[in-house]
Short mmCIF file of C-alpha atoms in Angstrom, two decimals:
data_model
loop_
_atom_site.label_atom_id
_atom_site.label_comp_id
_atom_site.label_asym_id
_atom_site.label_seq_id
_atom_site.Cartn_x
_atom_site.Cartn_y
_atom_site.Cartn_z
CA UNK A 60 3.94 56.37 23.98
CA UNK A 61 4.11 56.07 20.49
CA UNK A 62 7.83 56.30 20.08
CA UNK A 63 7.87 53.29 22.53
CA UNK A 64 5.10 51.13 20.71
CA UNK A 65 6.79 52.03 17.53
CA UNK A 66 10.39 50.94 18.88
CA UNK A 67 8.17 47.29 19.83
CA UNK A 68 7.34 47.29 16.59
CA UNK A 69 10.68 47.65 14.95
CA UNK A 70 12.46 45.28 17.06
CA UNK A 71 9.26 42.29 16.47
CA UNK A 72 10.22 43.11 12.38
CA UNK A 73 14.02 42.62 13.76
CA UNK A 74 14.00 39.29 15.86
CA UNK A 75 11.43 37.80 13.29
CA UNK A 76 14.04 38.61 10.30
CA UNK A 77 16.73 36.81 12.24
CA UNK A 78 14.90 33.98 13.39
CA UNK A 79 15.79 30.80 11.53
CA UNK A 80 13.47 29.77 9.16
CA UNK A 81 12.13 25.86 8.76
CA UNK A 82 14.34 24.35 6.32
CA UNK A 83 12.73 23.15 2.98
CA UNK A 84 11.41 19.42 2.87
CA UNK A 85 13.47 17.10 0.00
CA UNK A 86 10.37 15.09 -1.68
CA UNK A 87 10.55 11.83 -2.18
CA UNK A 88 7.94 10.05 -5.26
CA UNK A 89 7.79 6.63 -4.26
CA UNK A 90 6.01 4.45 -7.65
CA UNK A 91 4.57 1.53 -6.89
CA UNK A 92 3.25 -1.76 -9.37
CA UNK A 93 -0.53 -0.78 -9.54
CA UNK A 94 -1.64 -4.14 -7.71
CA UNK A 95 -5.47 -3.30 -7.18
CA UNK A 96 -8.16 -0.81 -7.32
CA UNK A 97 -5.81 2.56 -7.08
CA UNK A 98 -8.65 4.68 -4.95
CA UNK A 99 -7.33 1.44 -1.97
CA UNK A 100 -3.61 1.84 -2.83
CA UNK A 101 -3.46 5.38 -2.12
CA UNK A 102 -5.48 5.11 1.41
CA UNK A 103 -2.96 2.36 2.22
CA UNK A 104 -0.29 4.61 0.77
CA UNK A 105 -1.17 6.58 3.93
CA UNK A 106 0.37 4.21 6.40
CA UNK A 107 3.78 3.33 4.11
CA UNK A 108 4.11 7.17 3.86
CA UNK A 109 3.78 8.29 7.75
CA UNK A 110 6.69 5.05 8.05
CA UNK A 111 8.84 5.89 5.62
CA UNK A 112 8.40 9.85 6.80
CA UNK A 113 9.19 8.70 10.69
CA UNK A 114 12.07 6.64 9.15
CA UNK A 115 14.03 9.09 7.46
CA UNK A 116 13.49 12.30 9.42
CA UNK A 117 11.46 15.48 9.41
CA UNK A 118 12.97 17.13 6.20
CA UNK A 119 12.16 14.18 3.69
CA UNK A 120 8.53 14.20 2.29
CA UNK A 121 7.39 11.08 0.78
CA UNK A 122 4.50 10.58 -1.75
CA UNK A 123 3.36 7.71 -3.07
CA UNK A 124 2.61 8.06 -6.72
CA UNK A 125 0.25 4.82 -8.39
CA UNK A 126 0.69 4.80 -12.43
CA UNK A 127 -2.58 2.81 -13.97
CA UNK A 128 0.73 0.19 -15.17
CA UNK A 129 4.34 -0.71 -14.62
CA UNK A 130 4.90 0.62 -18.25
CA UNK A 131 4.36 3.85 -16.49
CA UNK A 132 6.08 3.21 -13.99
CA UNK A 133 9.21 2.99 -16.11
CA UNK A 134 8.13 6.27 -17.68
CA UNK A 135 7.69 8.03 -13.84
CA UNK A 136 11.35 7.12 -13.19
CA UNK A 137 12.66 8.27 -16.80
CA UNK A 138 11.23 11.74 -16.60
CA UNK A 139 12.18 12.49 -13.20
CA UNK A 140 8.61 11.95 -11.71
CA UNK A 141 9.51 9.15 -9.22
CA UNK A 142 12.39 8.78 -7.32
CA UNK A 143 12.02 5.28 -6.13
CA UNK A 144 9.63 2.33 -7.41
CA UNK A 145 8.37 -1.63 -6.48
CA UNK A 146 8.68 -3.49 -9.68
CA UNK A 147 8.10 -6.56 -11.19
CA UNK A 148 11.64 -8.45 -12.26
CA UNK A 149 10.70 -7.90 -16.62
CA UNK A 150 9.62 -4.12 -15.85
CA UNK A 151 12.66 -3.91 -13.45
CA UNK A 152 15.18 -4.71 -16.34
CA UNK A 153 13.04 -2.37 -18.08
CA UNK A 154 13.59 0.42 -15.93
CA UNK A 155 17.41 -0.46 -15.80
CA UNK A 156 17.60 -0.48 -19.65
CA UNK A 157 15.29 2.73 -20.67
CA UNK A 158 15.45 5.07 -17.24
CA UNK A 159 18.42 4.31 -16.40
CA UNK A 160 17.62 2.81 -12.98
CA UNK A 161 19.39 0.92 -10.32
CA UNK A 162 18.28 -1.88 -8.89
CA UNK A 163 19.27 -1.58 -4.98
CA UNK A 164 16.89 -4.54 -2.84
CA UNK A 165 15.32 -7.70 -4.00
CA UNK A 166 12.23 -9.18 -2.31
CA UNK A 167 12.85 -11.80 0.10
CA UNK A 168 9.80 -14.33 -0.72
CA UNK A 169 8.04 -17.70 0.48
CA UNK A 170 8.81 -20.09 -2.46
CA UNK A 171 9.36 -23.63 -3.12
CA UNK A 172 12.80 -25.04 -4.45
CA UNK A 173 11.81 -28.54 -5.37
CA UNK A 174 9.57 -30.11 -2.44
CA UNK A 175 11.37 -27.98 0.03
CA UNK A 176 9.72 -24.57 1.63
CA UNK A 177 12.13 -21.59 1.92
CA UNK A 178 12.86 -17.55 1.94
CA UNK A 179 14.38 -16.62 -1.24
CA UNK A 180 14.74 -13.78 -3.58
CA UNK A 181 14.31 -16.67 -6.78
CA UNK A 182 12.79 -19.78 -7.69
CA UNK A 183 12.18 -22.22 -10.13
CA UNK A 184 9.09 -23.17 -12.46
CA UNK A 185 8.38 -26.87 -13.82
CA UNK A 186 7.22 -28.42 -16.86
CA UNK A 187 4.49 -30.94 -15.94
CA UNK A 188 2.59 -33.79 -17.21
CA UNK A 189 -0.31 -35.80 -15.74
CA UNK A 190 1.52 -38.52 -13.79
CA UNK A 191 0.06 -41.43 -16.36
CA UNK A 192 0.73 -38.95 -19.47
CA UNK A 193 3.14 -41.17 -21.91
CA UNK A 194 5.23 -38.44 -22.00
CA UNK A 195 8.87 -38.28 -21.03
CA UNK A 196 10.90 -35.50 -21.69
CA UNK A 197 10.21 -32.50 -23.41
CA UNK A 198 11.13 -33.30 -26.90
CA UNK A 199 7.93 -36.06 -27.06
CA UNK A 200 5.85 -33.25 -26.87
CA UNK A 201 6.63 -31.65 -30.74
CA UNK A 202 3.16 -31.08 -31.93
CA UNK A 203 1.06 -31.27 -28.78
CA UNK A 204 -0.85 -29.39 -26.43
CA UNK A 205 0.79 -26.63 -24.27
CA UNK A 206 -0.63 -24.25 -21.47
CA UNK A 207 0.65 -21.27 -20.26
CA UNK A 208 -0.28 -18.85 -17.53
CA UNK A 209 0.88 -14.90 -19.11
CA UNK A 210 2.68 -14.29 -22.45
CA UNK A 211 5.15 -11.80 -20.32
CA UNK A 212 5.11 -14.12 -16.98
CA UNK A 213 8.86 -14.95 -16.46
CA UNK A 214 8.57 -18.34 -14.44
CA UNK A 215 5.20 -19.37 -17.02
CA UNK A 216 6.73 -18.58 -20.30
CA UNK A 217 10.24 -16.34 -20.99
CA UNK A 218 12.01 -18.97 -18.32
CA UNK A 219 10.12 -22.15 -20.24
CA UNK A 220 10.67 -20.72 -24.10
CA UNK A 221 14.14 -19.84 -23.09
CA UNK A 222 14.63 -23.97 -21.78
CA UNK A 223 13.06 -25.16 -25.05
CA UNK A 224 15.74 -23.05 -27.16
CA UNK A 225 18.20 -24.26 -24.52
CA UNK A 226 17.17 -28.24 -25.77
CA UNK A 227 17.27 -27.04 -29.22
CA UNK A 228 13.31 -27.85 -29.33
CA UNK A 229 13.02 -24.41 -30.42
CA UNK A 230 15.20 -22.00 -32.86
CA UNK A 231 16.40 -18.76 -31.68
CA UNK A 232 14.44 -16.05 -33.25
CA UNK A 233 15.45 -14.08 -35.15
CA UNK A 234 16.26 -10.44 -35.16
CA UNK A 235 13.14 -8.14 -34.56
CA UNK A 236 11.03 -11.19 -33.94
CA UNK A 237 9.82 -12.93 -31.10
CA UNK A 238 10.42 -17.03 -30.31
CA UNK A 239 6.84 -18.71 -31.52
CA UNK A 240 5.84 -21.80 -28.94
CA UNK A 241 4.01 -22.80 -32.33
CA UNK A 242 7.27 -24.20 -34.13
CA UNK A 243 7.11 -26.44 -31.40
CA UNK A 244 3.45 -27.02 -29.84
CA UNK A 245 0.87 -28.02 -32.37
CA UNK A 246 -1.76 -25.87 -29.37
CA UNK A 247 -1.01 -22.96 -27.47
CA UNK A 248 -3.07 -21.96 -24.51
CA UNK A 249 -2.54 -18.86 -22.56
CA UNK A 250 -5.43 -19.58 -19.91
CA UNK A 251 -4.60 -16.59 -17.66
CA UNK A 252 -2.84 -18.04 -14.19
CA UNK A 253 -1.30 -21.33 -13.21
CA UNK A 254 -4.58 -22.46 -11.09
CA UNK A 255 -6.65 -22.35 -15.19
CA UNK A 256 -3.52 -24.12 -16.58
CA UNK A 257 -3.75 -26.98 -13.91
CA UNK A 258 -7.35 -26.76 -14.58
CA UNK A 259 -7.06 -27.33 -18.36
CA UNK A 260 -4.23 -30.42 -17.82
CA UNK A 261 -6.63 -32.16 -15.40
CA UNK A 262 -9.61 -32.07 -17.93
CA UNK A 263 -7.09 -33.20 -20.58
CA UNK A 264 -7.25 -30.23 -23.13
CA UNK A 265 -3.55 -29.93 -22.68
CA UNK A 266 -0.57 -32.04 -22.77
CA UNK A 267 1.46 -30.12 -20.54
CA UNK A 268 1.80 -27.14 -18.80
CA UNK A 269 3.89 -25.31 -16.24
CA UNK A 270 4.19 -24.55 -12.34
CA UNK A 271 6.22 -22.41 -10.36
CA UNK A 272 7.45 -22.20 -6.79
CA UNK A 273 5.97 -18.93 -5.70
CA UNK A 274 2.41 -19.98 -6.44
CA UNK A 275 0.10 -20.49 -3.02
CA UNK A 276 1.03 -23.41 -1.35
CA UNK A 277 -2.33 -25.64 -1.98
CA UNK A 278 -2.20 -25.34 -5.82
CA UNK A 279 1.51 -25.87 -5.58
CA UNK A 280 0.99 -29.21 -3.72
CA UNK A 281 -1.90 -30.02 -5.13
CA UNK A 282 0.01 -30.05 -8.67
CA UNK A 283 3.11 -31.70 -7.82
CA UNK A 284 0.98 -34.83 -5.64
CA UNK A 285 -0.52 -35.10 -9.29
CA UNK A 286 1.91 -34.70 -12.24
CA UNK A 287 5.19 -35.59 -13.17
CA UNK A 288 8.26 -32.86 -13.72
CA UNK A 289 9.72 -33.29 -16.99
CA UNK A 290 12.01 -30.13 -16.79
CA UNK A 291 12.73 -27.44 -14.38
CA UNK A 292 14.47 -23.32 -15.25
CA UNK A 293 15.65 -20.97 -12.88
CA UNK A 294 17.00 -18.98 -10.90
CA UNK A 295 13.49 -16.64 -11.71
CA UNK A 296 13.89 -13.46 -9.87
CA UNK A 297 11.60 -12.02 -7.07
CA UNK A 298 10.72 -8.69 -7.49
CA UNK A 299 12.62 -5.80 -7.18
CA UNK A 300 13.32 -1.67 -5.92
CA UNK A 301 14.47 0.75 -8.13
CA UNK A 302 15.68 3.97 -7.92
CA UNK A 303 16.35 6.62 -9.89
CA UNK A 304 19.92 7.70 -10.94
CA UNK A 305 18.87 11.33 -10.03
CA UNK A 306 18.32 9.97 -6.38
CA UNK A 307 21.74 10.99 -5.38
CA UNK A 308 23.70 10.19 -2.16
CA UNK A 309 23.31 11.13 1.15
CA UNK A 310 19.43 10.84 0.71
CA UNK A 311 20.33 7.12 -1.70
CA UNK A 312 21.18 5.25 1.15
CA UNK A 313 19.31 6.69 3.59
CA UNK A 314 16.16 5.46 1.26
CA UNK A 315 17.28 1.97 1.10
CA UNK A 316 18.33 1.60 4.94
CA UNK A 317 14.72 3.45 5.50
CA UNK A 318 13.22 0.20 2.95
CA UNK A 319 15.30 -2.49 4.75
CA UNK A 320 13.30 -1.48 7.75
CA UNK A 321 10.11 -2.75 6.26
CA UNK A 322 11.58 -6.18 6.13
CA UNK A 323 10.79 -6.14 9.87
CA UNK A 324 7.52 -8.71 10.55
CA UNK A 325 5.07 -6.20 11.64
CA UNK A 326 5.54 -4.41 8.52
CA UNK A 327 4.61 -7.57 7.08
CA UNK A 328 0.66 -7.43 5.81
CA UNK A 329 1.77 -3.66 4.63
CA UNK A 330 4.12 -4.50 2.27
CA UNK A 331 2.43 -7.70 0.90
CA UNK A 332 -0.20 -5.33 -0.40
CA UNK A 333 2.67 -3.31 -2.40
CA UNK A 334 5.11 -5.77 -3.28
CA UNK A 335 3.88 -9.32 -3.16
CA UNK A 336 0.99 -11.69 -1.43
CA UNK A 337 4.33 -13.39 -0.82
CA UNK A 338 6.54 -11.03 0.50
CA UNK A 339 9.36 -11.72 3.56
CA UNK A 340 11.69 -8.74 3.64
CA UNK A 341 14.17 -6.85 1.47
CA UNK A 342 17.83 -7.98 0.33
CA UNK A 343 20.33 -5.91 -0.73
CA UNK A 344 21.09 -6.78 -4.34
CA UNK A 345 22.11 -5.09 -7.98
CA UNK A 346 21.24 -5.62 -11.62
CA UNK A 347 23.61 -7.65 -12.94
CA UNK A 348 23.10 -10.08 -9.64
CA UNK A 349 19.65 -10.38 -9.32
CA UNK A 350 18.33 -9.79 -13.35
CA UNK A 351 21.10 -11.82 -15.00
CA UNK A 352 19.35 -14.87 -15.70
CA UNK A 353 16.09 -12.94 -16.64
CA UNK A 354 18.11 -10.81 -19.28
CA UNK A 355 19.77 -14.23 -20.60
CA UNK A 356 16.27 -15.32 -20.93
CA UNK A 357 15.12 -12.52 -23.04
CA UNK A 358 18.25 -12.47 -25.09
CA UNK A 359 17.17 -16.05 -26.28
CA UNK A 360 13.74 -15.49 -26.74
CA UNK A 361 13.34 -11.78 -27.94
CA UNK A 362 10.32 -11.58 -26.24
CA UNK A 363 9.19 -7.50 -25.74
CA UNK A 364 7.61 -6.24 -22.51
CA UNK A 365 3.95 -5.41 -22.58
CA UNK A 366 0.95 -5.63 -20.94
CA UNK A 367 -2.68 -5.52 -20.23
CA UNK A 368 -4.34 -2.65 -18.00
CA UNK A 369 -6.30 -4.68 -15.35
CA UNK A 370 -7.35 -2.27 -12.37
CA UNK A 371 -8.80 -3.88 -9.22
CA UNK A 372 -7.58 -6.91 -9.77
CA UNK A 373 -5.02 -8.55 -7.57
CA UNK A 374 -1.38 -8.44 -8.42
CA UNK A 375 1.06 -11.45 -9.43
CA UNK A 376 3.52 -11.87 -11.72
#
């Protein structure tokens, strides 16, 4: 009796040695543009997880991983601690410059081009002035009063400092220094958004200030029915997915097929809370192609990436 309980024995050890084992998962550290509170990115983080998991197959495990700012962001991909991220356009040259990144999809976003509505991966921003301001081009405005929404917004100040160097309003800086509005402008104003800089032109402490077409409709309208365009610069870039050069193929394009995916419209609401409040779908797209004008932009003006920590508040350019 024992012989035969020990021979059961021996041949469980056997067939469990020879069975085939589970095959380790690849993980997958997906960074993404801290955009609110972090403690509500991650439980939404849930749901893009379980899709992206269903999407490309049992032996990928994705994490989303929620740096307090983009700045990390570009750090997580430079040190091998994300694989992929969602990034603005300036911290997605960044990435490309300093990590070594590749830029593989542009967002797809509701903008305006002109008076017309449209799905785009750019846009335009405008410099305006009431519609009974004296004021009629750009160079009448040496020495007054300017608005702008962000010192690092691309559409609400690199695009508009690079146009004024463009005119020769403005000298190139130069090397080591940033362009100063202030050789220009005898008042600066950074107010914080484009809905405060409309705000400050309507009670007439500025001169003139600047829109763009990927702001919500009603302020959008609400500007142009009111002001006068004096100037216009674009293309502006949408935002953008990265990915790290240690990403490596088959899993590469497996990722961005898995990504496309989410350009689907149920995936819609999701995404907006990751990406953009404006957010369409996903086009394929590289550096050079999508960031070209930004990096032109930055060339002229010098102007260095940086940026204020503001958890829980909602995200925007």
């Amino acid at each position: 009796m024992r012989t035969a309980l020990r021979w059961v024995w021996l041949i469980g050890l056997f067939l469990m040695a020879c069975a085939p084992r589970p095959a380790a998962r690849t993980r997958l550290v997906v960074a993404v543009q801290p955009t609110f509170a972090v403690s509500e990115m991650l439980e939404q983080a849930r749901l893009l997880e379980q899709d992206l998991e269903q999407r490309l197959g049992p032996d990928v495990d994705v994490e989303i991983y929620v740096p307090l700012s983009q700045a990390g962001v570009v750090e997580a991909l430079r040190f091998g601690q994300a694989h992929v991220a969602f990034m603005g356009s300036f911290a997605g040259l960044l990435a490309v410059e300093r990590a070594g990144a590749q830029v593989v999809l542009a967002e797809v976003r509701e903008v305006f081009h002109g008076a017309q509505k449209t799905e785009a991966t750019y846009y335009y921003s405008y410099w305006v002035v009431p519609q009974d301001s004296p004021y009629q081009s750009l160079a009448e405005l040496k020495g007054k009063r300017a608005c702008f929404p962000s010192p690092i917004s691309t559409s609400g100040y690199i695009g508009p400092m690079a146009r004024l160097i463009e005119r020769g309003l403005l000298p190139e800086p130069a090397e080591g220094q940033e362009v100063d509005p202030k050789a220009f402008f005898g008042q600066v104003l950074f107010a914080g958004g484009y809905g405060q800089c409309w705000e400050a032109l309507k009670a007439g402490q500025v001169d003139v200030t600047v829109i763009a077409g990927d702001v919500p409709e009603k302020l959008y309208h609400e500007v142009l029915d009111h002001t006068r365009i004096l100037e216009e610069q674009g293309p502006l870039p949408s935002h953008v997915v990265v990915v790290s050069p240690d990403l490596s193929e088959p899993l590469r394009t497996r990722v961005v097929e898995a990504l496309m995916g989410l350009s689907a419209p149920e995936h819609r609401a999701l995404m907006r809370r990751f990406i953009s409040g404006l957010f369409v779908g996903f086009q394929k797209t590289d550096a050079q192609t999508h960031l070209g004008a930004l990096r032109a932009y930055l060339q002229r003006t010098h102007i260095a990436f940086s940026e204020r920590v503001e958890v829980g508040k909602g995200g925007g350019k």
